[in-house]
Amino acid sequence: MRFLSALLPVSLLAYSVAAAGSQCKCAPSDPCWPSDADWSALNETVSGRLIKTIPPGSVCYKSEPNYNPSACQYLLKNWSNPEYHSSNPVTVSDPLWSNNTCTPIYPNGTSVSGDPHARAKGCSLGYLSLYVVNATTARHVQATLEFAKDHNVRLNIKNTGHNPEKSSAAGSLSIWTHHMKQFKIHQSFKPSNCSSANSHMAATVGAGIQDGELLDQLAKRNLTAVAGTSMDVGVAGWATGGGHGVLTGAYGMGADNVMEATVVTPNGDLVTANKCQNKDLFWAIRGGGGGTFGVILSLTVNAYPMPSLSTATVSMTARNGTSAKAWWRVIAGIHKEMVKLQDAGVMGYYTAGVSPYGFQYTMFQPNTSNTTSIDHLISPLIIHVQKHNDSVDSSSFSSWLPVWYAIEKSMPPGGHAGLNYGARATRLIPRKAIEDTDSLAETLEIIGDRNEAFAVSSTLLLPVKQMLKRLST
């Protein structure tokens, strides 16, 4: 219980017992809600950086005072672009988590997401935060935390909103960290007050730095880091939520690569957390709930020499008449081959569709100058799928990693931000579950043929032994 007793004083959950012993947060309709004078005082304290939320989609509704057809056209054009939401103080990439209220509408009253009754439903704030502090300093964060505590107001944290369920909250005051863009490279970094720790190349990034910005800065010095596959994702939220990417097979997950964090705890203290000080907090923020235990101002993460990268893809479609049972046995057999690839330092992502049955798998092997190795490694996988399917395609290429990222950045945005309505779940699955082919096939069949499942899985291969060896150096 040592860990729990140590963390409870610094948990944001402690605020739930703040004012007058209340177990609930103060809502805008409650008498305890801060007055206009209170909000003005907060705005003065944070140097005029307080934003009162107006739903962005309101410019499309004639019933709203800020109706603006030109602004609405711009919004309709950009609503599906993730960069719009990442740079907006309140919106998130998935409107399900903002209660799908006040999404932009076309002149006929249909919303951009296809709801024909959107105009009739009207525009409301939904689950978007009522007020936002555009925080750029520790003092801005501390003042916001103090205000939320004194007034028993619900608190929220947002950078890019790529984690929508944790980036919006009804009736809340939000800390927007998106403009904390400080960046520093260390040729030899050792965590503070940690004399026994090994030194390592590293980068310290502000809470607003995004993956693309991190990689661009490192590439100028022929370095790289473990980062996500979307250049728009924020490093801090991505890493503290686990974080996987192209280099995970060689260097581990994002959370594994965090060396140190600067955090403002809920009681307003500015602390440094690493493996030698505030160790429980350091452990907690890398466990999937980074914003639960404090507001992260910066992270220091491992940096690595720029590698080359071999990439291979395998895709297939099932033969006509293939049964669900037969299909999922093929997919389970692919997982058996994945384990071998894992041990060889290859990681990748796959998607298995159900209507029709199809499969696509992209794999990466860093620090290889040509495709000879990865071609050899994936040949048993190709033989396996060719036995069971009419159409199998495969390809491979090698490149210097910046070339791969340049291709990634040149691709148009995914076009699904602001339009998604699915609930996603992520699990780290133990190796033994993958190796039990029969049980895995049965499980995939149960999940895959449910009407609610659009895609069965997108999976990461994580070679644990290699990762632990690499991170121990």
mmCIF file with all atom_site columns, C-alpha atoms in Angstrom, residues 316-324 327-328 351-360 448-449 453-456:
data_model
loop_
_atom_site.group_PDB
_atom_site.id
_atom_site.type_symbol
_atom_site.label_atom_id
_atom_site.label_alt_id
_atom_site.label_comp_id
_atom_site.label_asym_id
_atom_site.label_entity_id
_atom_site.label_seq_id
_atom_site.pdbx_PDB_ins_code
_atom_site.Cartn_x
_atom_site.Cartn_y
_atom_site.Cartn_z
_atom_site.occupancy
_atom_site.B_iso_or_equiv
_atom_site.pdbx_formal_charge
_atom_site.auth_seq_id
_atom_site.auth_comp_id
_atom_site.auth_asym_id
_atom_site.auth_atom_id
_atom_site.pdbx_PDB_model_num
ATOM 1  C CA . MET A 1 316 ? -4.554  -10.657 -48.832 1.00 0.00 ? 316 MET A CA 1
ATOM 2  C CA . THR A 1 317 ? -8.234  -11.288 -49.390 1.00 0.00 ? 317 THR A CA 1
ATOM 3  C CA . ALA A 1 318 ? -10.044 -14.514 -48.602 1.00 0.00 ? 318 ALA A CA 1
ATOM 4  C CA . ARG A 1 319 ? -11.327 -16.907 -51.223 1.00 0.00 ? 319 ARG A CA 1
ATOM 5  C CA . ASN A 1 320 ? -15.023 -16.710 -52.008 1.00 0.00 ? 320 ASN A CA 1
ATOM 6  C CA . GLY A 1 321 ? -16.984 -18.923 -49.667 1.00 0.00 ? 321 GLY A CA 1
ATOM 7  C CA . THR A 1 322 ? -14.378 -18.893 -46.906 1.00 0.00 ? 322 THR A CA 1
ATOM 8  C CA . SER A 1 323 ? -16.099 -19.538 -43.574 1.00 0.00 ? 323 SER A CA 1
ATOM 9  C CA . ALA A 1 324 ? -15.539 -17.395 -40.506 1.00 0.00 ? 324 ALA A CA 1
ATOM 10 C CA . TRP A 1 327 ? -10.642 -17.268 -41.898 1.00 0.00 ? 327 TRP A CA 1
ATOM 11 C CA . TRP A 1 328 ? -9.817  -16.697 -38.256 1.00 0.00 ? 328 TRP A CA 1
ATOM 12 C CA . THR A 1 351 ? -5.742  -4.636  -39.773 1.00 0.00 ? 351 THR A CA 1
ATOM 13 C CA . ALA A 1 352 ? -8.112  -7.547  -40.375 1.00 0.00 ? 352 ALA A CA 1
ATOM 14 C CA . GLY A 1 353 ? -11.420 -6.606  -41.965 1.00 0.00 ? 353 GLY A CA 1
ATOM 15 C CA . VAL A 1 354 ? -14.611 -8.620  -41.894 1.00 0.00 ? 354 VAL A CA 1
ATOM 16 C CA . SER A 1 355 ? -16.705 -7.443  -44.849 1.00 0.00 ? 355 SER A CA 1
ATOM 17 C CA . PRO A 1 356 ? -15.138 -8.833  -46.952 1.00 0.00 ? 356 PRO A CA 1
ATOM 18 C CA . TYR A 1 357 ? -12.459 -10.826 -45.188 1.00 0.00 ? 357 TYR A CA 1
ATOM 19 C CA . GLY A 1 358 ? -9.192  -9.020  -45.812 1.00 0.00 ? 358 GLY A CA 1
ATOM 20 C CA . PHE A 1 359 ? -5.864  -8.509  -44.097 1.00 0.00 ? 359 PHE A CA 1
ATOM 21 C CA . GLN A 1 360 ? -3.060  -5.962  -44.415 1.00 0.00 ? 360 GLN A CA 1
ATOM 22 C CA . GLY A 1 448 ? -14.603 -10.315 -35.565 1.00 0.00 ? 448 GLY A CA 1
ATOM 23 C CA . ASP A 1 449 ? -18.072 -11.400 -36.609 1.00 0.00 ? 449 ASP A CA 1
ATOM 24 C CA . ALA A 1 453 ? -16.583 -4.539  -35.028 1.00 0.00 ? 453 ALA A CA 1
ATOM 25 C CA . PHE A 1 454 ? -15.437 -2.505  -38.026 1.00 0.00 ? 454 PHE A CA 1
ATOM 26 C CA . ALA A 1 455 ? -11.925 -3.940  -37.865 1.00 0.00 ? 455 ALA A CA 1
ATOM 27 C CA . VAL A 1 456 ? -10.829 -6.768  -35.660 1.00 0.00 ? 456 VAL A CA 1
#
